[in-house]
mmCIF file of C-alpha atoms in Angstrom:
data_model
loop_
_atom_site.group_PDB
_atom_site.id
_atom_site.type_symbol
_atom_site.label_atom_id
_atom_site.label_comp_id
_atom_site.label_asym_id
_atom_site.label_seq_id
_atom_site.Cartn_x
_atom_site.Cartn_y
_atom_site.Cartn_z
ATOM 1 C CA UNK A 1 21.842 7.616 -25.252
ATOM 2 C CA UNK A 2 18.831 5.811 -26.736
ATOM 3 C CA UNK A 3 18.471 6.221 -30.488
ATOM 4 C CA UNK A 4 14.844 6.343 -31.624
ATOM 5 C CA UNK A 5 13.814 5.590 -35.210
ATOM 6 C CA UNK A 6 12.787 8.672 -37.156
ATOM 7 C CA UNK A 7 9.100 8.045 -37.848
ATOM 8 C CA UNK A 8 6.007 10.197 -37.627
ATOM 9 C CA UNK A 9 2.888 9.796 -35.505
ATOM 10 C CA UNK A 10 0.965 7.959 -38.221
ATOM 11 C CA UNK A 11 3.714 5.365 -38.565
ATOM 12 C CA UNK A 12 3.737 4.922 -34.799
ATOM 13 C CA UNK A 13 -0.025 4.352 -34.793
ATOM 14 C CA UNK A 14 0.437 1.604 -37.377
ATOM 15 C CA UNK A 15 3.152 0.014 -35.218
ATOM 16 C CA UNK A 16 0.694 -0.033 -32.316
ATOM 17 C CA UNK A 17 -2.011 -1.686 -34.403
ATOM 18 C CA UNK A 18 -4.217 1.380 -34.939
ATOM 19 C CA UNK A 19 -5.679 2.701 -38.172
ATOM 20 C CA UNK A 20 -4.255 6.258 -38.410
ATOM 21 C CA UNK A 21 -7.221 7.561 -40.400
ATOM 22 C CA UNK A 22 -9.707 6.329 -37.777
ATOM 23 C CA UNK A 23 -7.670 7.707 -34.876
ATOM 24 C CA UNK A 24 -6.926 11.121 -36.379
ATOM 25 C CA UNK A 25 -10.528 11.516 -37.529
ATOM 26 C CA UNK A 26 -11.622 12.019 -33.912
ATOM 27 C CA UNK A 27 -8.791 14.422 -33.041
ATOM 28 C CA UNK A 28 -9.869 17.922 -32.043
ATOM 29 C CA UNK A 29 -8.558 20.475 -34.523
ATOM 30 C CA UNK A 30 -6.656 22.357 -31.793
ATOM 31 C CA UNK A 31 -4.576 19.298 -30.880
ATOM 32 C CA UNK A 32 -1.523 17.887 -32.616
ATOM 33 C CA UNK A 33 -0.445 14.252 -32.373
ATOM 34 C CA UNK A 34 3.343 13.844 -32.440
ATOM 35 C CA UNK A 35 5.943 11.112 -31.976
ATOM 36 C CA UNK A 36 9.049 12.588 -30.378
ATOM 37 C CA UNK A 37 11.989 10.903 -28.632
ATOM 38 C CA UNK A 38 10.190 7.575 -28.671
ATOM 39 C CA UNK A 39 6.985 8.898 -27.094
ATOM 40 C CA UNK A 40 3.559 9.436 -28.633
ATOM 41 C CA UNK A 41 2.056 12.682 -27.348
ATOM 42 C CA UNK A 42 -0.678 15.257 -27.829
ATOM 43 C CA UNK A 43 0.087 18.972 -27.962
ATOM 44 C CA UNK A 44 -2.146 21.963 -27.425
ATOM 45 C CA UNK A 45 -1.167 25.177 -29.273
ATOM 46 C CA UNK A 46 -1.462 27.262 -26.096
ATOM 47 C CA UNK A 47 1.072 25.089 -24.289
ATOM 48 C CA UNK A 48 3.200 23.147 -26.804
ATOM 49 C CA UNK A 49 6.076 22.772 -24.344
ATOM 50 C CA UNK A 50 3.939 20.537 -22.104
ATOM 51 C CA UNK A 51 2.424 17.810 -24.260
ATOM 52 C CA UNK A 52 0.196 15.095 -22.864
ATOM 53 C CA UNK A 53 1.795 11.673 -22.920
ATOM 54 C CA UNK A 54 1.443 8.638 -20.687
ATOM 55 C CA UNK A 55 4.510 7.300 -18.906
ATOM 56 C CA UNK A 56 4.371 4.480 -16.370
ATOM 57 C CA UNK A 57 8.166 4.518 -15.978
ATOM 58 C CA UNK A 58 8.543 7.727 -13.968
ATOM 59 C CA UNK A 59 10.232 7.281 -10.560
ATOM 60 C CA UNK A 60 7.188 8.706 -8.800
ATOM 61 C CA UNK A 61 4.763 6.264 -10.380
ATOM 62 C CA UNK A 62 7.160 3.334 -10.060
ATOM 63 C CA UNK A 63 7.259 4.069 -6.324
ATOM 64 C CA UNK A 64 3.462 3.882 -6.244
ATOM 65 C CA UNK A 65 3.559 0.587 -8.111
ATOM 66 C CA UNK A 66 5.922 -0.885 -5.524
ATOM 67 C CA UNK A 67 3.409 0.062 -2.835
ATOM 68 C CA UNK A 68 0.345 -0.870 -4.887
ATOM 69 C CA UNK A 69 -1.121 -3.017 -2.112
ATOM 70 C CA UNK A 70 -1.567 0.147 -0.017
ATOM 71 C CA UNK A 71 -3.488 2.050 -2.710
ATOM 72 C CA UNK A 72 -7.139 2.805 -1.957
ATOM 73 C CA UNK A 73 -8.301 1.545 -5.339
ATOM 74 C CA UNK A 74 -6.703 -1.817 -4.575
ATOM 75 C CA UNK A 75 -8.378 -2.009 -1.177
ATOM 76 C CA UNK A 76 -11.731 -1.144 -2.766
ATOM 77 C CA UNK A 77 -11.430 -3.915 -5.371
ATOM 78 C CA UNK A 78 -9.986 -6.644 -3.184
ATOM 79 C CA UNK A 79 -12.406 -9.434 -2.209
ATOM 80 C CA UNK A 80 -11.567 -11.280 0.991
ATOM 81 C CA UNK A 81 -10.459 -14.905 0.688
ATOM 82 C CA UNK A 82 -10.471 -14.760 -3.106
ATOM 83 C CA UNK A 83 -7.476 -14.977 -5.411
ATOM 84 C CA UNK A 84 -7.092 -14.459 -9.159
ATOM 85 C CA UNK A 85 -9.639 -11.656 -9.158
ATOM 86 C CA UNK A 86 -10.481 -10.467 -12.654
ATOM 87 C CA UNK A 87 -11.287 -6.787 -13.043
ATOM 88 C CA UNK A 88 -12.946 -4.915 -15.875
ATOM 89 C CA UNK A 89 -11.781 -1.294 -15.831
ATOM 90 C CA UNK A 90 -14.532 0.248 -17.934
ATOM 91 C CA UNK A 91 -13.061 3.763 -18.102
ATOM 92 C CA UNK A 92 -9.296 3.390 -18.383
ATOM 93 C CA UNK A 93 -8.457 7.073 -18.932
ATOM 94 C CA UNK A 94 -4.763 7.635 -18.237
ATOM 95 C CA UNK A 95 -4.373 4.034 -17.072
ATOM 96 C CA UNK A 96 -2.847 4.662 -13.657
ATOM 97 C CA UNK A 97 -5.466 2.773 -11.667
ATOM 98 C CA UNK A 98 -5.369 -0.127 -14.135
ATOM 99 C CA UNK A 99 -1.591 -0.361 -13.689
ATOM 100 C CA UNK A 100 -1.855 -0.238 -9.900
ATOM 101 C CA UNK A 101 -4.501 -2.958 -9.876
ATOM 102 C CA UNK A 102 -2.485 -5.172 -12.227
ATOM 103 C CA UNK A 103 0.643 -4.675 -10.111
ATOM 104 C CA UNK A 104 -1.320 -5.633 -6.990
ATOM 105 C CA UNK A 105 -2.050 -9.063 -8.448
ATOM 106 C CA UNK A 106 -5.410 -8.584 -10.137
ATOM 107 C CA UNK A 107 -5.991 -9.607 -13.750
ATOM 108 C CA UNK A 108 -7.103 -6.388 -15.403
ATOM 109 C CA UNK A 109 -8.800 -5.810 -18.733
ATOM 110 C CA UNK A 110 -9.135 -2.066 -19.342
ATOM 111 C CA UNK A 111 -11.352 -0.428 -21.949
ATOM 112 C CA UNK A 112 -10.771 3.020 -23.396
ATOM 113 C CA UNK A 113 -13.290 4.124 -25.979
ATOM 114 C CA UNK A 114 -11.473 7.198 -27.304
ATOM 115 C CA UNK A 115 -9.031 6.011 -30.014
ATOM 116 C CA UNK A 116 -6.465 8.764 -29.376
ATOM 117 C CA UNK A 117 -6.295 8.075 -25.663
ATOM 118 C CA UNK A 118 -6.172 4.343 -26.340
ATOM 119 C CA UNK A 119 -3.196 4.963 -28.646
ATOM 120 C CA UNK A 120 -1.359 6.929 -25.938
ATOM 121 C CA UNK A 121 -2.014 4.062 -23.517
ATOM 122 C CA UNK A 122 -0.776 1.455 -25.990
ATOM 123 C CA UNK A 123 2.371 3.524 -26.535
ATOM 124 C CA UNK A 124 2.971 3.716 -22.780
ATOM 125 C CA UNK A 125 2.482 -0.020 -22.305
ATOM 126 C CA UNK A 126 4.893 -0.953 -25.076
ATOM 127 C CA UNK A 127 7.560 1.270 -23.480
ATOM 128 C CA UNK A 128 7.429 -0.710 -20.234
ATOM 129 C CA UNK A 129 10.258 -3.195 -19.595
ATOM 130 C CA UNK A 130 9.511 -6.686 -20.927
ATOM 131 C CA UNK A 131 9.382 -8.157 -17.416
ATOM 132 C CA UNK A 132 6.851 -5.582 -16.193
ATOM 133 C CA UNK A 133 3.245 -6.606 -15.579
ATOM 134 C CA UNK A 134 0.854 -5.038 -18.075
ATOM 135 C CA UNK A 135 -2.907 -4.844 -18.154
ATOM 136 C CA UNK A 136 -4.908 -5.972 -21.171
ATOM 137 C CA UNK A 137 -5.905 -2.838 -23.101
ATOM 138 C CA UNK A 138 -8.975 -2.793 -25.327
ATOM 139 C CA UNK A 139 -10.030 0.121 -27.527
ATOM 140 C CA UNK A 140 -13.818 0.197 -27.448
ATOM 141 C CA UNK A 141 -16.899 0.584 -25.296
ATOM 142 C CA UNK A 142 -16.789 -1.587 -22.170
ATOM 143 C CA UNK A 143 -20.564 -1.977 -22.209
ATOM 144 C CA UNK A 144 -20.008 -4.683 -24.809
ATOM 145 C CA UNK A 145 -18.187 -6.701 -22.127
ATOM 146 C CA UNK A 146 -20.616 -6.119 -19.243
ATOM 147 C CA UNK A 147 -22.635 -9.223 -20.060
ATOM 148 C CA UNK A 148 -19.568 -11.419 -19.727
ATOM 149 C CA UNK A 149 -19.354 -13.545 -16.605
ATOM 150 C CA UNK A 150 -15.550 -13.426 -16.727
ATOM 151 C CA UNK A 151 -15.177 -10.463 -14.362
ATOM 152 C CA UNK A 152 -15.414 -10.442 -10.574
ATOM 153 C CA UNK A 153 -15.194 -6.647 -10.277
ATOM 154 C CA UNK A 154 -16.212 -3.798 -12.574
ATOM 155 C CA UNK A 155 -14.397 -0.536 -11.910
ATOM 156 C CA UNK A 156 -15.740 2.839 -13.056
ATOM 157 C CA UNK A 157 -13.835 6.107 -12.932
ATOM 158 C CA UNK A 158 -15.835 8.792 -14.773
ATOM 159 C CA UNK A 159 -13.820 11.883 -15.699
ATOM 160 C CA UNK A 160 -13.279 14.204 -12.725
ATOM 161 C CA UNK A 161 -13.938 17.928 -12.999
ATOM 162 C CA UNK A 162 -10.803 20.060 -13.258
ATOM 163 C CA UNK A 163 -9.003 20.780 -9.995
ATOM 164 C CA UNK A 164 -7.357 24.228 -10.270
ATOM 165 C CA UNK A 165 -5.104 23.479 -7.278
ATOM 166 C CA UNK A 166 -3.104 20.911 -9.244
ATOM 167 C CA UNK A 167 -1.030 22.031 -12.219
ATOM 168 C CA UNK A 168 -0.453 18.451 -13.350
ATOM 169 C CA UNK A 169 -4.135 17.562 -13.177
ATOM 170 C CA UNK A 170 -4.997 20.831 -14.898
ATOM 171 C CA UNK A 171 -2.737 20.051 -17.847
ATOM 172 C CA UNK A 172 -3.988 16.486 -18.196
ATOM 173 C CA UNK A 173 -7.623 17.453 -17.819
ATOM 174 C CA UNK A 174 -7.411 20.402 -20.223
ATOM 175 C CA UNK A 175 -6.309 18.113 -23.062
ATOM 176 C CA UNK A 176 -8.644 15.309 -22.003
ATOM 177 C CA UNK A 177 -11.526 17.753 -22.083
ATOM 178 C CA UNK A 178 -10.476 18.706 -25.608
ATOM 179 C CA UNK A 179 -10.564 15.030 -26.584
ATOM 180 C CA UNK A 180 -14.049 14.642 -25.141
ATOM 181 C CA UNK A 181 -15.414 18.004 -26.265
ATOM 182 C CA UNK A 182 -18.391 16.391 -28.028
ATOM 183 C CA UNK A 183 -18.977 13.695 -25.423
ATOM 184 C CA UNK A 184 -22.042 13.538 -23.228
ATOM 185 C CA UNK A 185 -21.685 12.696 -19.538
ATOM 186 C CA UNK A 186 -23.144 9.196 -19.495
ATOM 187 C CA UNK A 187 -21.717 8.105 -16.129
ATOM 188 C CA UNK A 188 -25.162 7.397 -14.664
ATOM 189 C CA UNK A 189 -26.141 5.290 -17.687
ATOM 190 C CA UNK A 190 -22.785 3.514 -17.488
ATOM 191 C CA UNK A 191 -23.416 2.703 -13.834
ATOM 192 C CA UNK A 192 -26.878 1.344 -14.627
ATOM 193 C CA UNK A 193 -25.465 -0.895 -17.345
ATOM 194 C CA UNK A 194 -22.687 -2.124 -15.059
ATOM 195 C CA UNK A 195 -25.235 -2.794 -12.313
ATOM 196 C CA UNK A 196 -26.869 -5.379 -14.573
ATOM 197 C CA UNK A 197 -23.584 -7.210 -15.122
ATOM 198 C CA UNK A 198 -23.029 -10.633 -13.502
ATOM 199 C CA UNK A 199 -20.134 -9.470 -11.313
ATOM 200 C CA UNK A 200 -19.593 -9.705 -7.569
ATOM 201 C CA UNK A 201 -18.638 -6.097 -7.004
ATOM 202 C CA UNK A 202 -19.007 -2.686 -8.613
ATOM 203 C CA UNK A 203 -16.509 0.007 -7.591
ATOM 204 C CA UNK A 204 -17.006 3.659 -8.529
ATOM 205 C CA UNK A 205 -14.383 6.385 -8.066
ATOM 206 C CA UNK A 206 -15.893 9.779 -7.277
ATOM 207 C CA UNK A 207 -14.680 13.219 -6.204
ATOM 208 C CA UNK A 208 -14.827 13.408 -2.422
ATOM 209 C CA UNK A 209 -17.865 15.698 -2.268
ATOM 210 C CA UNK A 210 -19.706 14.434 -5.343
ATOM 211 C CA UNK A 211 -23.038 12.648 -5.168
ATOM 212 C CA UNK A 212 -23.229 8.904 -5.719
ATOM 213 C CA UNK A 213 -24.156 7.728 -9.200
ATOM 214 C CA UNK A 214 -27.049 5.726 -7.814
ATOM 215 C CA UNK A 215 -29.844 6.205 -5.317
ATOM 216 C CA UNK A 216 -28.795 2.864 -3.852
ATOM 217 C CA UNK A 217 -26.506 3.227 -0.881
ATOM 218 C CA UNK A 218 -22.994 1.768 -1.370
ATOM 219 C CA UNK A 219 -22.151 -1.307 0.689
ATOM 220 C CA UNK A 220 -19.174 0.669 1.990
ATOM 221 C CA UNK A 221 -16.940 3.579 1.032
ATOM 222 C CA UNK A 222 -13.205 4.201 1.163
ATOM 223 C CA UNK A 223 -12.394 7.886 1.553
ATOM 224 C CA UNK A 224 -9.276 9.787 0.571
ATOM 225 C CA UNK A 225 -8.289 13.447 0.526
ATOM 226 C CA UNK A 226 -9.686 14.297 -2.897
ATOM 227 C CA UNK A 227 -11.657 11.226 -3.957
ATOM 228 C CA UNK A 228 -13.552 8.274 -2.566
ATOM 229 C CA UNK A 229 -14.487 4.801 -3.735
ATOM 230 C CA UNK A 230 -18.129 3.725 -3.568
ATOM 231 C CA UNK A 231 -18.238 -0.056 -3.312
ATOM 232 C CA UNK A 232 -21.390 -1.995 -4.221
ATOM 233 C CA UNK A 233 -21.143 -5.656 -3.235
ATOM 234 C CA UNK A 234 -23.361 -7.935 -5.283
ATOM 235 C CA UNK A 235 -22.535 -11.311 -3.728
#
């Protein structure tokens, strides 16, 4: 059995390179940040038995990682006859797409602007085996990196509305919505800023029946059961 050091959430934040005061300052009063059994997690008082944590080591997600080349997000970001593609994931969220893209051979830098969510991501990354590929996580606003010519693809995944048919999504989204309770939906402005970036391709993940973020027609789309990827080819 693994023996975890007895430390609290603030000590864990320091281990991960975060300033606890800055992170906890943006925490919604209804949420509790805990460090239990080696995992940083957020709890909601209405459902304390199901905290929100990020774990890339689950068998289900590891299976997806092994088949990353077949994932729709990978197909949407892949550029024919080009290797060493560098991707800027501007809205990292729970980090699953960033992990899939990194596993598929892309070089991924992922930005998450909410400090608490960035801390959960950092905790999940550090719990991966040492030989596991990891994306480069940055806590901050990706718009600061849009002017860089280092990225071939910019990937946007604005927060999806809650899907009541999925208990797992409902739990994740309920706490995420608490984190972003004061946030304004700036997905259109984010798209416009990304459109000005010197990248070859802009990929936007949208709910299947949602409108595009731009009046410009995507170069092509990849459709799934619940979501689609709008691909805008710049070069």
